[in-house]
CSV table of N, CA and C in Angstrom, one decimal:
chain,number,residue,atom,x,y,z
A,104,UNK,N,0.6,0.1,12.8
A,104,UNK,CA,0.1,1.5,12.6
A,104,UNK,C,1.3,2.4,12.5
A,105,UNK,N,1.4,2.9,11.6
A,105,UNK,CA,2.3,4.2,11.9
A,105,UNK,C,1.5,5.5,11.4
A,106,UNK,N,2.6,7.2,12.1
A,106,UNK,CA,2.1,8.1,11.8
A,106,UNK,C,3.3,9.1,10.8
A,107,UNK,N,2.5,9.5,10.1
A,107,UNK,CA,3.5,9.6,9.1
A,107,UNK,C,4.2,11.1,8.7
A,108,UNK,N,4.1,11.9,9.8
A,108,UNK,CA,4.6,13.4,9.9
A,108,UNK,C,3.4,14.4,10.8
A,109,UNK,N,2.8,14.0,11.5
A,109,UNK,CA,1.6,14.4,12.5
A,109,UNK,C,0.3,14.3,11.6
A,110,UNK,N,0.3,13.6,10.4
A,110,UNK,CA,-1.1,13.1,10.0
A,110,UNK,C,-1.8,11.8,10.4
A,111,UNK,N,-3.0,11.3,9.3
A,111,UNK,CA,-3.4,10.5,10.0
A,111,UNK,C,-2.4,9.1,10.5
A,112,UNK,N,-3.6,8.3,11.0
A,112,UNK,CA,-2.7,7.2,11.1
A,112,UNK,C,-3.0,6.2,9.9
A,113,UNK,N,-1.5,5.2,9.7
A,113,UNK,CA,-1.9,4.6,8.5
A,113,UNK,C,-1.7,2.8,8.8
A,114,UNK,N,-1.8,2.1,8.2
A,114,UNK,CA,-2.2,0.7,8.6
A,114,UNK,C,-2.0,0.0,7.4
A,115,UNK,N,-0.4,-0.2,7.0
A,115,UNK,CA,0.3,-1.4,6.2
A,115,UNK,C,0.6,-2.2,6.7
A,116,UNK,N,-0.1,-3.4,5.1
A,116,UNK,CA,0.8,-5.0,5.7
A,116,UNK,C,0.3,-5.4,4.7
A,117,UNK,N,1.2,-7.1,4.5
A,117,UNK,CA,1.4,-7.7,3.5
A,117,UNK,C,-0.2,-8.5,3.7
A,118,UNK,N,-0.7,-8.5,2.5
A,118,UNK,CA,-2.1,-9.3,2.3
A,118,UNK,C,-2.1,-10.5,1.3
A,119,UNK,N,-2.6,-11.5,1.3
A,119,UNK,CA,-2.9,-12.4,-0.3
A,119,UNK,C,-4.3,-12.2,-0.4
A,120,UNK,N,-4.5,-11.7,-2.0
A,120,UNK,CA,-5.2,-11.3,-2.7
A,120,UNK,C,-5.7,-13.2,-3.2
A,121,UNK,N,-6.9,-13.4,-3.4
A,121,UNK,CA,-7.2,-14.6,-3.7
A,121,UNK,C,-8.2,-14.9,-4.7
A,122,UNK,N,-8.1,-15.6,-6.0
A,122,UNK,CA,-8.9,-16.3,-6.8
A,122,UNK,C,-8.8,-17.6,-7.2
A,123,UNK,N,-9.2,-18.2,-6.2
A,123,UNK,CA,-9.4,-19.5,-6.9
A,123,UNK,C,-8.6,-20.1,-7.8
A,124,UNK,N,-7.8,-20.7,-8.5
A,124,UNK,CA,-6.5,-21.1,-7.7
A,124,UNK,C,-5.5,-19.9,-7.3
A,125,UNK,N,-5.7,-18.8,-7.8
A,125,UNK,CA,-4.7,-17.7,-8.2
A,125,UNK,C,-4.7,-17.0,-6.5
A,126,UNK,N,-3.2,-16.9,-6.6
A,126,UNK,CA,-3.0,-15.8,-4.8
A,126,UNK,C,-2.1,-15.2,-5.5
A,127,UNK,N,-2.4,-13.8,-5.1
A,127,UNK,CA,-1.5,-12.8,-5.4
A,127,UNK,C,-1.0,-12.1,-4.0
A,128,UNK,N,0.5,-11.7,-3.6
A,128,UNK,CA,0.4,-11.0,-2.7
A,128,UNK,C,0.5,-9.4,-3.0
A,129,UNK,N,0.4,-9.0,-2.1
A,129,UNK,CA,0.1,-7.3,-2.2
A,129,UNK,C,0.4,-6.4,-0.8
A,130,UNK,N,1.2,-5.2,-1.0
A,130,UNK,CA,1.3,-4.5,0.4
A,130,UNK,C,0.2,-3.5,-0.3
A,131,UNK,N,-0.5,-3.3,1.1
A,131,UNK,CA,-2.0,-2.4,1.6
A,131,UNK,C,-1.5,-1.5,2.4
A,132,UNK,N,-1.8,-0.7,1.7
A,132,UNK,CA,-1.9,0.7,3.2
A,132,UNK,C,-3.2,1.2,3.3
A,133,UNK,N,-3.6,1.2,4.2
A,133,UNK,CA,-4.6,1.9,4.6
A,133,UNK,C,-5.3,2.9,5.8
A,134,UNK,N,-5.4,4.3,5.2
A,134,UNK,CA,-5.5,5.2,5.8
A,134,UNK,C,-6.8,4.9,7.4
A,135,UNK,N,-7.1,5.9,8.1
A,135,UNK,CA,-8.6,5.7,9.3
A,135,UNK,C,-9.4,5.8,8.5
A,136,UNK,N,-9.9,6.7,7.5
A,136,UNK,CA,-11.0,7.2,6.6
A,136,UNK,C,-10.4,7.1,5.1
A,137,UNK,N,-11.0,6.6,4.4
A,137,UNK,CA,-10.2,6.3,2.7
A,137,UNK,C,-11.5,7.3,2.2
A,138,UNK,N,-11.1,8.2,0.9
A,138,UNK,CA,-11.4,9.0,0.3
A,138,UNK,C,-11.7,8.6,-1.4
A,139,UNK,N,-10.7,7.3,-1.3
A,139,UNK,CA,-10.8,6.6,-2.5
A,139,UNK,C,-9.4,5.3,-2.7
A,140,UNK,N,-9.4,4.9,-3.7
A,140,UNK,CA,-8.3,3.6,-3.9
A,140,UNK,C,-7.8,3.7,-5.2
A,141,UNK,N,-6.2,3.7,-4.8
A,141,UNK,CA,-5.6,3.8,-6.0
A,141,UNK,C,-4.6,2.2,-6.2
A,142,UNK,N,-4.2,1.8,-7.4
A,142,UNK,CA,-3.5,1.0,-7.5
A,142,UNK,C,-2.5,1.1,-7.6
A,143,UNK,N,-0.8,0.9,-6.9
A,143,UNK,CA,0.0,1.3,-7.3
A,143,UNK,C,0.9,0.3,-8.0
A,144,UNK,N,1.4,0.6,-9.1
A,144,UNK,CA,2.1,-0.6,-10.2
A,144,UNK,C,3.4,-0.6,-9.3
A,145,UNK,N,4.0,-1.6,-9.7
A,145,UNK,CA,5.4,-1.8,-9.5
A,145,UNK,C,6.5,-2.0,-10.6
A,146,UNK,N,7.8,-1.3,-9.9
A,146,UNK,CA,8.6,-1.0,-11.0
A,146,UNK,C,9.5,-2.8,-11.4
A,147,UNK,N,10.5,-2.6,-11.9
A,147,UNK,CA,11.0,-4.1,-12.2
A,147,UNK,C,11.4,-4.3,-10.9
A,148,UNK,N,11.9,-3.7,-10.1
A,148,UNK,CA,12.7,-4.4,-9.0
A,148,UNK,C,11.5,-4.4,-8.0
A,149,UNK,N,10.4,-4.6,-8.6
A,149,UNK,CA,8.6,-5.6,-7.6
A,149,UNK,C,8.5,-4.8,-6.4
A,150,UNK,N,7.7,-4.8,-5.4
A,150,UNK,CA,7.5,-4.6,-4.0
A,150,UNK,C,8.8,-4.1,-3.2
A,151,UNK,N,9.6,-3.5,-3.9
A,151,UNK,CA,10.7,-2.9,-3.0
A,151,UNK,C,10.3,-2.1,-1.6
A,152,UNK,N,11.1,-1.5,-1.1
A,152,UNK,CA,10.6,-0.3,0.0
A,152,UNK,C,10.2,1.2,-0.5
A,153,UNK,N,10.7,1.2,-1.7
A,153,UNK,CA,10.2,2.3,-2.6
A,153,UNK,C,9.1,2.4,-2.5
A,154,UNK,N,7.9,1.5,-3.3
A,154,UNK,CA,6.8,0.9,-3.6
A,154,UNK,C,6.2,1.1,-2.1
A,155,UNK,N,6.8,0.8,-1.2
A,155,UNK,CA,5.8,0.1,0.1
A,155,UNK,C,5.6,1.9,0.8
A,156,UNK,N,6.8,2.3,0.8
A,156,UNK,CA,6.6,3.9,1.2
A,156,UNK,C,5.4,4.8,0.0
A,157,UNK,N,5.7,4.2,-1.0
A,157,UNK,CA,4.7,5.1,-2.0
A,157,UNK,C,3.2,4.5,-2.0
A,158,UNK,N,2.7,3.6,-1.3
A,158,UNK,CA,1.3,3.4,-0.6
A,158,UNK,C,1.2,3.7,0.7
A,159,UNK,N,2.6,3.9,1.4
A,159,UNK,CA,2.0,4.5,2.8
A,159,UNK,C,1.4,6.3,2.5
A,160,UNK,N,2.6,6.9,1.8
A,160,UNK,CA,2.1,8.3,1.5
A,160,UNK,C,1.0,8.2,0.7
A,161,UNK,N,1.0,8.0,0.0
A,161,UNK,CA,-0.6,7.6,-0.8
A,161,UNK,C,-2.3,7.9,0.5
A,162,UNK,N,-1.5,6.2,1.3
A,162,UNK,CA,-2.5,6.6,2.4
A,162,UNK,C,-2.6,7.8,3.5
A,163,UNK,N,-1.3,8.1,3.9
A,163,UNK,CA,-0.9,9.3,4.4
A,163,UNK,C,-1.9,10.6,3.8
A,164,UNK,N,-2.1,10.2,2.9
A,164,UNK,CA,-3.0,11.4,2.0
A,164,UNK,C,-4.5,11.4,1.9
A,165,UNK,N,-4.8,10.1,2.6
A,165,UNK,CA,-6.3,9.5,2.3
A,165,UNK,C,-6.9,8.8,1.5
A,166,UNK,N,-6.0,8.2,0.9
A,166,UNK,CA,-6.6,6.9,-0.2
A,166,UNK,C,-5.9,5.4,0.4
A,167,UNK,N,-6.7,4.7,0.3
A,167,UNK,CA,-6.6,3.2,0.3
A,167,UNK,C,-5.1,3.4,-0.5
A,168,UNK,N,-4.2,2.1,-0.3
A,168,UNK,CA,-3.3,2.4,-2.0
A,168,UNK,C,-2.7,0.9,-1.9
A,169,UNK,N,-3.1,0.1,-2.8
A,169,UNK,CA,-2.3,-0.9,-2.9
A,169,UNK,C,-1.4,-1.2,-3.9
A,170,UNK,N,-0.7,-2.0,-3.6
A,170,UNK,CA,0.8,-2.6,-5.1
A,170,UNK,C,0.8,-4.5,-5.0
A,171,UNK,N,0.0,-4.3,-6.3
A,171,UNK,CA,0.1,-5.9,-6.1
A,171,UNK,C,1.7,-6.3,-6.7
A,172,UNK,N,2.2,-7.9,-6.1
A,172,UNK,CA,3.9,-8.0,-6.8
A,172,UNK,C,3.8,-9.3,-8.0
């Protein structure tokens, strides 16, 4: 859990996403209360820390936010 400037608290981590044969992994953030879900794309350089901070503010804000790699 972390808190991200005296807002909510937020709840990232690395997930696999699963279809039958297909696994995808994905960092999740997720807010206490989600307002909605956004997908967040990744640039060429994949799942950086860029990416991983830009679904924690995401959640920070109230939305679910994932980045699949």
């Amino acid at each position: 859990l972390q808190k991200l400037r005296g807002k909510s608290i937020v709840n990232s981590s690395w997930i696999k996403l699963s279809n039958d044969p297909l696994q995808i992994d994905a960092y999740l953030s997720e807010p206490d209360t989600a307002r909605g879900a956004i997908i967040v794309v990744q640039e060429i350089f994949g799942v950086n820390p860029h990416i991983q901070e830009v679904t924690r503010r995401l959640a920070n804000e109230g939305y679910l936010a994932i980045a699949p790699a």
